[in-house]
PDB file of C-alpha atoms and ligand atoms in Angstrom:
ATOM      1  CA  MET Y  23      48.251 -27.750  22.508  1.00 52.00           C
ATOM      2  CA  SER Y  24      49.819 -29.422  19.452  1.00 56.00           C
ATOM      3  CA  THR Y  25      52.728 -27.904  17.606  1.00 58.00           C
ATOM      4  CA  ALA Y  26      51.862 -25.826  14.533  1.00 76.00           C
ATOM      5  CA  LYS Y  27      50.731 -27.964  11.644  1.00 93.00           C
ATOM      6  CA  THR Y  28      51.687 -27.575   8.041  1.00 97.00           C
ATOM      7  CA  LYS Y  29      49.155 -26.697   5.340  1.00 98.00           C
ATOM      8  CA  ASN Y  30      46.703 -29.501   4.543  1.00 98.00           C
ATOM      9  CA  THR Y  31      45.635 -29.645   0.896  1.00 98.00           C
ATOM     10  CA  VAL Y  32      44.061 -32.227  -1.378  1.00 98.00           C
ATOM     11  CA  ALA Y  33      47.648 -33.204  -2.262  1.00 98.00           C
ATOM     12  CA  THR Y  34      48.280 -33.838   1.446  1.00 98.00           C
ATOM     13  CA  PHE Y  35      45.330 -36.258   1.469  1.00 98.00           C
ATOM     14  CA  ALA Y  36      46.820 -38.156  -1.495  1.00 98.00           C
ATOM     15  CA  ALA Y  37      50.283 -38.229   0.095  1.00 98.00           C
ATOM     16  CA  MET Y  38      48.892 -39.447   3.418  1.00 98.00           C
ATOM     17  CA  LYS Y  39      47.106 -42.323   1.678  1.00 98.00           C
ATOM     18  CA  ALA Y  40      50.261 -43.200  -0.279  1.00 98.00           C
ATOM     19  CA  GLU Y  41      52.318 -43.178   2.931  1.00 98.00           C
ATOM     20  CA  GLY Y  42      49.708 -45.068   4.973  1.00 98.00           C
ATOM     21  CA  ARG Y  43      49.257 -42.138   7.398  1.00 98.00           C
ATOM     22  CA  PRO Y  44      45.702 -41.883   8.805  1.00 98.00           C
ATOM     23  CA  ILE Y  45      43.757 -38.682   8.057  1.00 98.00           C
ATOM     24  CA  SER Y  46      41.749 -37.046  10.867  1.00 98.00           C
ATOM     25  CA  MET Y  47      38.683 -34.929  10.145  1.00 99.00           C
ATOM     26  CA  LEU Y  48      36.028 -33.356  12.380  1.00 99.00           C
ATOM     27  CA  THR Y  49      32.884 -31.445  11.636  1.00 98.00           C
ATOM     28  CA  CYS Y  50      32.802 -27.782  12.635  1.00 98.00           C
ATOM     29  CA  TYR Y  51      30.291 -25.016  12.079  1.00 98.00           C
ATOM     30  CA  ASP Y  52      31.593 -21.943  13.942  1.00 98.00           C
ATOM     31  CA  TYR Y  53      34.608 -19.649  14.204  1.00 98.00           C
ATOM     32  CA  THR Y  54      35.471 -20.352  17.862  1.00 98.00           C
ATOM     33  CA  THR Y  55      35.629 -24.124  17.408  1.00 98.00           C
ATOM     34  CA  ALA Y  56      37.458 -23.718  14.100  1.00 98.00           C
ATOM     35  CA  CYS Y  57      40.213 -21.765  15.894  1.00 98.00           C
ATOM     36  CA  LEU Y  58      40.579 -24.602  18.422  1.00 98.00           C
ATOM     37  CA  ILE Y  59      40.693 -27.283  15.717  1.00 98.00           C
ATOM     38  CA  GLU Y  60      43.272 -25.168  13.864  1.00 98.00           C
ATOM     39  CA  GLN Y  61      45.449 -25.306  17.002  1.00 98.00           C
ATOM     40  CA  SER Y  62      45.152 -29.118  17.075  1.00 98.00           C
ATOM     41  CA  ALA Y  63      46.808 -31.645  14.766  1.00 98.00           C
ATOM     42  CA  VAL Y  64      43.491 -32.525  13.064  1.00 98.00           C
ATOM     43  CA  ASN Y  65      43.978 -32.448   9.288  1.00 98.00           C
ATOM     44  CA  ALA Y  66      40.594 -31.375   8.020  1.00 98.00           C
ATOM     45  CA  ILE Y  67      37.253 -29.821   8.903  1.00 99.00           C
ATOM     46  CA  LEU Y  68      33.937 -30.772   7.383  1.00 99.00           C
ATOM     47  CA  VAL Y  69      31.312 -28.053   7.532  1.00 99.00           C
ATOM     48  CA  GLY Y  70      28.697 -30.778   7.314  1.00 98.00           C
ATOM     49  CA  ASP Y  71      25.025 -30.321   6.593  1.00 98.00           C
ATOM     50  CA  SER Y  72      24.710 -32.103   9.956  1.00 98.00           C
ATOM     51  CA  LEU Y  73      24.604 -28.473  11.100  1.00 98.00           C
ATOM     52  CA  GLY Y  74      20.903 -28.885  10.375  1.00 98.00           C
ATOM     53  CA  ASN Y  75      20.740 -31.239  13.356  1.00 96.00           C
ATOM     54  CA  VAL Y  76      23.319 -29.912  15.772  1.00 96.00           C
ATOM     55  CA  MET Y  77      23.175 -26.155  15.087  1.00 97.00           C
ATOM     56  CA  LEU Y  78      19.630 -25.611  13.825  1.00 98.00           C
ATOM     57  CA  GLY Y  79      17.752 -28.350  15.693  1.00 96.00           C
ATOM     58  CA  TYR Y  80      16.105 -30.008  12.680  1.00 96.00           C
ATOM     59  CA  PRO Y  81      15.393 -33.766  12.847  1.00 93.00           C
ATOM     60  CA  ASP Y  82      17.462 -34.345   9.668  1.00 94.00           C
ATOM     61  CA  THR Y  83      19.569 -32.465   7.129  1.00 96.00           C
ATOM     62  CA  LEU Y  84      16.909 -31.963   4.457  1.00 97.00           C
ATOM     63  CA  ALA Y  85      15.945 -28.356   5.230  1.00 98.00           C
ATOM     64  CA  VAL Y  86      19.507 -27.005   5.107  1.00 98.00           C
ATOM     65  CA  THR Y  87      20.091 -24.431   2.343  1.00 98.00           C
ATOM     66  CA  VAL Y  88      23.090 -23.274   0.330  1.00 98.00           C
ATOM     67  CA  ASP Y  89      22.853 -19.947   2.187  1.00 98.00           C
ATOM     68  CA  ASP Y  90      23.074 -21.817   5.532  1.00 98.00           C
ATOM     69  CA  MET Y  91      26.188 -23.654   4.340  1.00 98.00           C
ATOM     70  CA  ILE Y  92      27.762 -20.379   3.214  1.00 98.00           C
ATOM     71  CA  THR Y  93      27.015 -18.610   6.516  1.00 98.00           C
ATOM     72  CA  PHE Y  94      28.499 -21.391   8.663  1.00 98.00           C
ATOM     73  CA  GLY Y  95      31.250 -22.238   6.167  1.00 98.00           C
ATOM     74  CA  THR Y  96      32.474 -18.648   6.023  1.00 98.00           C
ATOM     75  CA  ALA Y  97      32.687 -18.469   9.829  1.00 98.00           C
ATOM     76  CA  VAL Y  98      34.762 -21.670   9.919  1.00 99.00           C
ATOM     77  CA  VAL Y  99      37.159 -20.616   7.155  1.00 98.00           C
ATOM     78  CA  ARG Y 100      37.856 -17.354   9.033  1.00 98.00           C
ATOM     79  CA  GLY Y 101      39.205 -19.447  11.919  1.00 98.00           C
ATOM     80  CA  VAL Y 102      41.677 -21.643  10.043  1.00 98.00           C
ATOM     81  CA  LYS Y 103      44.923 -21.354   8.140  1.00 98.00           C
ATOM     82  CA  ASN Y 104      46.378 -24.826   7.705  1.00 98.00           C
ATOM     83  CA  THR Y 105      43.342 -27.055   8.225  1.00 98.00           C
ATOM     84  CA  LEU Y 106      41.664 -28.193   5.003  1.00 98.00           C
ATOM     85  CA  VAL Y 107      37.995 -27.134   4.946  1.00 99.00           C
ATOM     86  CA  VAL Y 108      35.347 -29.059   3.027  1.00 99.00           C
ATOM     87  CA  VAL Y 109      31.804 -27.639   2.862  1.00 99.00           C
ATOM     88  CA  ASP Y 110      28.786 -29.874   2.255  1.00 98.00           C
ATOM     89  CA  MET Y 111      26.414 -29.272  -0.641  1.00 98.00           C
ATOM     90  CA  PRO Y 112      22.935 -29.470   0.904  1.00 98.00           C
ATOM     91  CA  PHE Y 113      19.940 -31.478  -0.272  1.00 98.00           C
ATOM     92  CA  MET Y 114      18.626 -30.374  -3.697  1.00 98.00           C
ATOM     93  CA  SER Y 115      21.588 -28.107  -4.436  1.00 98.00           C
ATOM     94  CA  TYR Y 116      23.132 -30.613  -6.894  1.00 98.00           C
ATOM     95  CA  GLN Y 117      20.441 -33.186  -7.741  1.00 97.00           C
ATOM     96  CA  VAL Y 118      18.288 -31.210 -10.220  1.00 98.00           C
ATOM     97  CA  SER Y 119      20.909 -30.670 -12.935  1.00 98.00           C
ATOM     98  CA  VAL Y 120      24.668 -30.653 -13.330  1.00 98.00           C
ATOM     99  CA  GLU Y 121      24.464 -26.963 -14.258  1.00 98.00           C
ATOM    100  CA  GLU Y 122      22.852 -26.158 -10.917  1.00 98.00           C
ATOM    101  CA  ALA Y 123      25.369 -28.400  -9.175  1.00 98.00           C
ATOM    102  CA  VAL Y 124      28.304 -26.516 -10.714  1.00 98.00           C
ATOM    103  CA  ARG Y 125      26.713 -23.128  -9.986  1.00 98.00           C
ATOM    104  CA  ASN Y 126      26.078 -23.999  -6.331  1.00 98.00           C
ATOM    105  CA  ALA Y 127      29.504 -25.593  -5.838  1.00 98.00           C
ATOM    106  CA  GLY Y 128      31.082 -22.475  -7.346  1.00 98.00           C
ATOM    107  CA  ARG Y 129      29.058 -20.217  -5.080  1.00 98.00           C
ATOM    108  CA  ILE Y 130      30.069 -22.197  -2.001  1.00 98.00           C
ATOM    109  CA  LEU Y 131      33.762 -22.086  -2.966  1.00 98.00           C
ATOM    110  CA  LYS Y 132      33.758 -18.402  -3.952  1.00 98.00           C
ATOM    111  CA  GLU Y 133      31.808 -17.153  -0.947  1.00 98.00           C
ATOM    112  CA  THR Y 134      33.307 -19.300   1.825  1.00 98.00           C
ATOM    113  CA  HIS Y 135      36.877 -19.650   0.477  1.00 98.00           C
ATOM    114  CA  CYS Y 136      36.817 -23.318   1.463  1.00 98.00           C
ATOM    115  CA  THR Y 137      39.037 -25.835  -0.343  1.00 98.00           C
ATOM    116  CA  ALA Y 138      36.475 -28.377  -1.479  1.00 98.00           C
ATOM    117  CA  VAL Y 139      32.817 -29.328  -1.491  1.00 99.00           C
ATOM    118  CA  LYS Y 140      31.239 -32.652  -0.531  1.00 98.00           C
ATOM    119  CA  LEU Y 141      28.160 -34.212  -2.023  1.00 98.00           C
ATOM    120  CA  GLU Y 142      26.288 -37.440  -1.423  1.00 98.00           C
ATOM    121  CA  GLY Y 143      25.735 -40.257  -3.890  1.00 98.00           C
ATOM    122  CA  GLY Y 144      27.689 -42.778  -5.937  1.00 98.00           C
ATOM    123  CA  ARG Y 145      26.877 -43.592  -9.539  1.00 98.00           C
ATOM    124  CA  SER Y 146      23.929 -41.179  -9.544  1.00 97.00           C
ATOM    125  CA  ALA Y 147      26.129 -38.271  -8.443  1.00 98.00           C
ATOM    126  CA  ALA Y 148      29.024 -39.064 -10.790  1.00 98.00           C
ATOM    127  CA  PRO Y 149      27.970 -36.657 -13.607  1.00 98.00           C
ATOM    128  CA  ALA Y 150      27.706 -33.748 -11.142  1.00 98.00           C
ATOM    129  CA  ILE Y 151      31.026 -34.653  -9.484  1.00 98.00           C
ATOM    130  CA  SER Y 152      32.820 -34.808 -12.795  1.00 98.00           C
ATOM    131  CA  ARG Y 153      31.492 -31.414 -13.988  1.00 98.00           C
ATOM    132  CA  ILE Y 154      32.287 -29.722 -10.659  1.00 98.00           C
ATOM    133  CA  VAL Y 155      35.810 -31.158 -10.752  1.00 98.00           C
ATOM    134  CA  ALA Y 156      36.155 -30.012 -14.389  1.00 98.00           C
ATOM    135  CA  ALA Y 157      35.341 -26.496 -13.150  1.00 98.00           C
ATOM    136  CA  GLY Y 158      38.395 -26.713 -10.876  1.00 98.00           C
ATOM    137  CA  ILE Y 159      36.571 -27.419  -7.628  1.00 98.00           C
ATOM    138  CA  PRO Y 160      37.825 -30.366  -5.550  1.00 98.00           C
ATOM    139  CA  VAL Y 161      35.032 -32.766  -4.562  1.00 99.00           C
ATOM    140  CA  MET Y 162      34.790 -35.206  -1.678  1.00 99.00           C
ATOM    141  CA  GLY Y 163      32.250 -37.962  -2.353  1.00 98.00           C
ATOM    142  CA  HIS Y 164      29.990 -39.538   0.267  1.00 98.00           C
ATOM    143  CA  ILE Y 165      28.478 -43.016  -0.087  1.00 98.00           C
ATOM    144  CA  GLY Y 166      26.931 -45.739   2.044  1.00 98.00           C
ATOM    145  CA  MET Y 167      24.427 -44.298   4.502  1.00 97.00           C
ATOM    146  CA  THR Y 168      23.883 -40.897   2.929  1.00 97.00           C
ATOM    147  CA  PRO Y 169      21.696 -38.881   5.343  1.00 95.00           C
ATOM    148  CA  GLN Y 170      20.039 -36.824   2.581  1.00 96.00           C
ATOM    149  CA  SER Y 171      18.408 -40.092   1.409  1.00 95.00           C
ATOM    150  CA  VAL Y 172      17.034 -40.922   4.861  1.00 92.00           C
ATOM    151  CA  MET Y 173      13.459 -41.012   3.564  1.00 93.00           C
ATOM    152  CA  GLN Y 174      14.422 -43.497   0.853  1.00 92.00           C
ATOM    153  CA  PHE Y 175      16.374 -45.674   3.320  1.00 93.00           C
ATOM    154  CA  GLY Y 176      13.491 -45.542   5.830  1.00 90.00           C
ATOM    155  CA  GLY Y 177      15.839 -44.405   8.589  1.00 88.00           C
ATOM    156  CA  PHE Y 178      19.538 -44.087   9.391  1.00 89.00           C
ATOM    157  CA  LYS Y 179      20.514 -47.694   8.617  1.00 91.00           C
ATOM    158  CA  VAL Y 180      23.794 -49.455   7.826  1.00 95.00           C
ATOM    159  CA  GLN Y 181      24.176 -49.819   4.039  1.00 94.00           C
ATOM    160  CA  GLY Y 182      26.057 -52.462   2.061  1.00 96.00           C
ATOM    161  CA  ARG Y 183      25.256 -55.630   3.986  1.00 97.00           C
ATOM    162  CA  GLY Y 184      24.904 -58.856   1.982  1.00 96.00           C
ATOM    163  CA  ASP Y 185      23.936 -58.365  -1.666  1.00 95.00           C
ATOM    164  CA  ALA Y 186      23.965 -54.563  -1.247  1.00 96.00           C
ATOM    165  CA  ALA Y 187      27.766 -54.638  -0.824  1.00 98.00           C
ATOM    166  CA  GLU Y 188      28.316 -54.679  -4.598  1.00 98.00           C
ATOM    167  CA  ARG Y 189      26.200 -51.518  -5.008  1.00 97.00           C
ATOM    168  CA  VAL Y 190      28.310 -49.614  -2.449  1.00 98.00           C
ATOM    169  CA  TYR Y 191      31.514 -50.943  -4.043  1.00 98.00           C
ATOM    170  CA  GLN Y 192      30.414 -49.771  -7.508  1.00 98.00           C
ATOM    171  CA  ASP Y 193      29.433 -46.390  -6.037  1.00 98.00           C
ATOM    172  CA  ALA Y 194      32.952 -45.995  -4.642  1.00 98.00           C
ATOM    173  CA  LEU Y 195      34.527 -46.765  -8.022  1.00 98.00           C
ATOM    174  CA  ALA Y 196      32.138 -44.330  -9.761  1.00 98.00           C
ATOM    175  CA  VAL Y 197      32.997 -41.494  -7.361  1.00 98.00           C
ATOM    176  CA  GLN Y 198      36.716 -42.076  -7.921  1.00 98.00           C
ATOM    177  CA  GLU Y 199      36.246 -42.318 -11.696  1.00 98.00           C
ATOM    178  CA  ALA Y 200      34.325 -39.017 -11.652  1.00 98.00           C
ATOM    179  CA  GLY Y 201      37.390 -37.292 -10.173  1.00 98.00           C
ATOM    180  CA  ALA Y 202      36.660 -36.951  -6.448  1.00 98.00           C
ATOM    181  CA  PHE Y 203      39.822 -36.474  -4.354  1.00 98.00           C
ATOM    182  CA  SER Y 204      38.452 -38.579  -1.480  1.00 98.00           C
ATOM    183  CA  VAL Y 205      35.250 -40.248  -0.361  1.00 98.00           C
ATOM    184  CA  VAL Y 206      33.353 -40.566   2.919  1.00 98.00           C
ATOM    185  CA  LEU Y 207      32.096 -44.077   3.686  1.00 98.00           C
ATOM    186  CA  GLU Y 208      29.272 -43.776   6.209  1.00 98.00           C
ATOM    187  CA  CYS Y 209      27.812 -46.702   8.141  1.00 97.00           C
ATOM    188  CA  VAL Y 210      29.006 -49.554   5.970  1.00 98.00           C
ATOM    189  CA  PRO Y 211      30.338 -52.899   7.255  1.00 98.00           C
ATOM    190  CA  ALA Y 212      33.997 -52.645   8.265  1.00 98.00           C
ATOM    191  CA  ALA Y 213      35.101 -55.486   5.949  1.00 98.00           C
ATOM    192  CA  LEU Y 214      33.482 -53.817   2.921  1.00 98.00           C
ATOM    193  CA  ALA Y 215      34.994 -50.431   3.812  1.00 98.00           C
ATOM    194  CA  ALA Y 216      38.442 -52.049   4.083  1.00 98.00           C
ATOM    195  CA  GLU Y 217      37.990 -53.741   0.703  1.00 98.00           C
ATOM    196  CA  ILE Y 218      36.924 -50.448  -0.918  1.00 98.00           C
ATOM    197  CA  THR Y 219      39.858 -48.649   0.714  1.00 98.00           C
ATOM    198  CA  LYS Y 220      42.264 -51.182  -0.775  1.00 98.00           C
ATOM    199  CA  ALA Y 221      40.688 -50.923  -4.217  1.00 98.00           C
ATOM    200  CA  LEU Y 222      40.627 -47.108  -4.415  1.00 98.00           C
ATOM    201  CA  LYS Y 223      43.531 -44.788  -5.217  1.00 98.00           C
ATOM    202  CA  ILE Y 224      41.772 -41.908  -3.408  1.00 98.00           C
ATOM    203  CA  PRO Y 225      41.550 -41.827   0.413  1.00 98.00           C
ATOM    204  CA  THR Y 226      38.442 -43.137   2.148  1.00 98.00           C
ATOM    205  CA  ILE Y 227      37.230 -41.281   5.228  1.00 98.00           C
ATOM    206  CA  GLY Y 228      35.112 -43.485   7.455  1.00 98.00           C
ATOM    207  CA  ILE Y 229      32.308 -42.768   9.892  1.00 98.00           C
ATOM    208  CA  GLY Y 230      30.851 -45.965  11.241  1.00 98.00           C
ATOM    209  CA  ALA Y 231      32.941 -47.820   8.655  1.00 98.00           C
ATOM    210  CA  GLY Y 232      35.596 -49.460  10.833  1.00 98.00           C
ATOM    211  CA  ALA Y 233      39.338 -49.096  11.179  1.00 98.00           C
ATOM    212  CA  GLY Y 234      40.269 -50.099   7.629  1.00 98.00           C
ATOM    213  CA  CYS Y 235      39.592 -46.658   6.114  1.00 98.00           C
ATOM    214  CA  ASP Y 236      42.353 -44.163   5.285  1.00 98.00           C
ATOM    215  CA  GLY Y 237      40.899 -41.628   7.695  1.00 98.00           C
ATOM    216  CA  GLN Y 238      38.056 -40.980  10.101  1.00 98.00           C
ATOM    217  CA  VAL Y 239      35.486 -38.227  10.572  1.00 98.00           C
ATOM    218  CA  LEU Y 240      33.170 -37.595  13.520  1.00 98.00           C
ATOM    219  CA  VAL Y 241      30.616 -34.943  14.343  1.00 98.00           C
ATOM    220  CA  THR Y 242      32.413 -32.774  16.913  1.00 98.00           C
ATOM    221  CA  GLN Y 243      29.368 -32.359  19.147  1.00 97.00           C
ATOM    222  CA  ASP Y 244      29.051 -36.173  19.310  1.00 96.00           C
ATOM    223  CA  MET Y 245      32.680 -36.814  20.226  1.00 97.00           C
ATOM    224  CA  LEU Y 246      32.589 -34.034  22.832  1.00 97.00           C
ATOM    225  CA  GLY Y 247      29.365 -35.324  24.421  1.00 95.00           C
ATOM    226  CA  GLN Y 248      27.564 -32.055  23.648  1.00 94.00           C
ATOM    227  CA  TYR Y 249      24.601 -33.371  21.669  1.00 89.00           C
ATOM    228  CA  GLY Y 250      22.274 -34.786  24.311  1.00 83.00           C
ATOM    229  CA  ASP Y 251      22.345 -38.536  24.815  1.00 81.00           C
ATOM    230  CA  TYR Y 252      22.828 -39.261  21.096  1.00 77.00           C
ATOM    231  CA  ALA Y 253      25.389 -42.053  21.099  1.00 81.00           C
ATOM    232  CA  PRO Y 254      25.389 -44.296  18.030  1.00 90.00           C
ATOM    233  CA  ARG Y 255      27.700 -47.303  18.168  1.00 93.00           C
ATOM    234  CA  PHE Y 256      30.378 -45.673  15.988  1.00 96.00           C
ATOM    235  CA  VAL Y 257      30.822 -42.564  18.170  1.00 96.00           C
ATOM    236  CA  ARG Y 258      33.509 -42.467  20.829  1.00 96.00           C
ATOM    237  CA  ARG Y 259      33.191 -39.710  23.417  1.00 95.00           C
ATOM    238  CA  PHE Y 260      36.629 -38.135  23.764  1.00 97.00           C
ATOM    239  CA  ALA Y 261      35.362 -35.646  26.365  1.00 97.00           C
ATOM    240  CA  ASP Y 262      32.220 -34.812  28.308  1.00 96.00           C
ATOM    241  CA  ILE Y 263      31.971 -31.134  27.472  1.00 97.00           C
ATOM    242  CA  GLY Y 264      28.192 -31.265  27.724  1.00 96.00           C
ATOM    243  CA  SER Y 265      28.391 -32.036  31.469  1.00 96.00           C
ATOM    244  CA  ALA Y 266      31.091 -29.398  31.961  1.00 97.00           C
ATOM    245  CA  MET Y 267      28.866 -26.807  30.250  1.00 97.00           C
ATOM    246  CA  ARG Y 268      25.771 -27.740  32.249  1.00 97.00           C
ATOM    247  CA  GLU Y 269      27.805 -27.494  35.500  1.00 98.00           C
ATOM    248  CA  ALA Y 270      29.148 -24.095  34.477  1.00 98.00           C
ATOM    249  CA  PHE Y 271      25.652 -22.832  33.610  1.00 98.00           C
ATOM    250  CA  ASP Y 272      24.351 -23.947  37.036  1.00 98.00           C
ATOM    251  CA  ALA Y 273      27.372 -22.440  38.821  1.00 98.00           C
ATOM    252  CA  TYR Y 274      26.752 -19.132  37.030  1.00 98.00           C
ATOM    253  CA  ASP Y 275      23.052 -19.238  37.860  1.00 98.00           C
ATOM    254  CA  ALA Y 276      23.820 -19.885  41.536  1.00 98.00           C
ATOM    255  CA  ALA Y 277      26.440 -17.108  41.660  1.00 98.00           C
ATOM    256  CA  VAL Y 278      24.002 -14.595  40.153  1.00 98.00           C
ATOM    257  CA  LYS Y 279      21.226 -15.653  42.498  1.00 98.00           C
ATOM    258  CA  ASN Y 280      23.339 -15.642  45.670  1.00 98.00           C
ATOM    259  CA  ARG Y 281      24.922 -12.329  44.587  1.00 98.00           C
ATOM    260  CA  THR Y 282      28.529 -13.612  44.566  1.00 98.00           C
ATOM    261  CA  PHE Y 283      28.818 -12.647  40.887  1.00 98.00           C
ATOM    262  CA  PRO Y 284      30.023 -10.117  39.921  1.00 98.00           C
ATOM    263  CA  ALA Y 285      32.641  -9.600  42.637  1.00 98.00           C
ATOM    264  CA  GLN Y 286      34.482  -6.290  43.124  1.00 97.00           C
ATOM    265  CA  LYS Y 287      37.367  -7.428  40.860  1.00 98.00           C
ATOM    266  CA  GLU Y 288      34.822  -8.064  38.113  1.00 98.00           C
ATOM    267  CA  SER Y 289      33.360  -4.565  38.495  1.00 98.00           C
ATOM    268  CA  PHE Y 290      34.590  -1.074  37.480  1.00 98.00           C
ATOM    269  CA  SER Y 291      35.352   1.706  40.024  1.00 95.00           C
TER     270      SER Y 291
HETATM  271  O1  LIG X  14      27.139 -33.677   7.505  1.00 51.80           O
HETATM  272  C1  LIG X  14      28.005 -34.362   8.062  1.00 51.80           C
HETATM  273  O2  LIG X  14      28.419 -34.098   9.207  1.00 51.80           O
HETATM  274  C2  LIG X  14      28.540 -35.508   7.355  1.00 51.80           C
HETATM  275  C3  LIG X  14      29.382 -36.458   8.124  1.00 51.80           C
HETATM  276  C4  LIG X  14      28.530 -37.271   9.009  1.00 51.80           C
HETATM  277  C5  LIG X  14      30.230 -37.290   7.248  1.00 51.80           C
HETATM  278  O3  LIG X  14      28.283 -35.672   6.205  1.00 51.80           O
END
């Protein structure tokens, strides 16, 4: 177990970028895992709308609601003290109007007690980002391959190759200009991500965006090998918890069926 970490805030993110210290972030959706991440040196948790995939079994994130984010976000916040928690704004909770965006961001912050919200989009999301920030709510941007636009992209595809690089670059500048405290770069070429990271004052957090970002984020279930055989190129498996769980389930099943569980020491007299 790591030694106790100090409080991570949006100011910590800025200081880490200024000092060239990489920022680590993982997704998390439940209290038990949040407690374990709190005990690690990881700086930040993202309660991502990827919970639609890994917790709710949807094929994408589109069906996730603000209420879902609040339920899972609240559980995570209960498990942490010094880990910065960012909660995703789900699809259609900020796109209709800036008023709705501010109302939903406020609800998420008030009800979960998280530190910040994240929303997808570059120039198109800038008005919502700037109004949410003006309301005193820190915002993390998210550009490149933004999963809520999967239908528009025609699949989960790398964004920003060739001529499209300029669009992603301008999106990054717009998110910074709108007042975001950091920005996720998802599935963009490593060279472009490094160039954006150099150009921005705010930290970039990469996922599938190479080593030139200020920090990295992964979906916890992916890096623990818990989410089936899903293994995109950018995921590294740091453990094989999925196999360990399957073995434990089979060992339990066998012990029940051969009547070795429960033993006397696991029973009351
Ligand atoms: O929802 C999520 O987990 C995310 C990360 C992939 C960045 O947005």
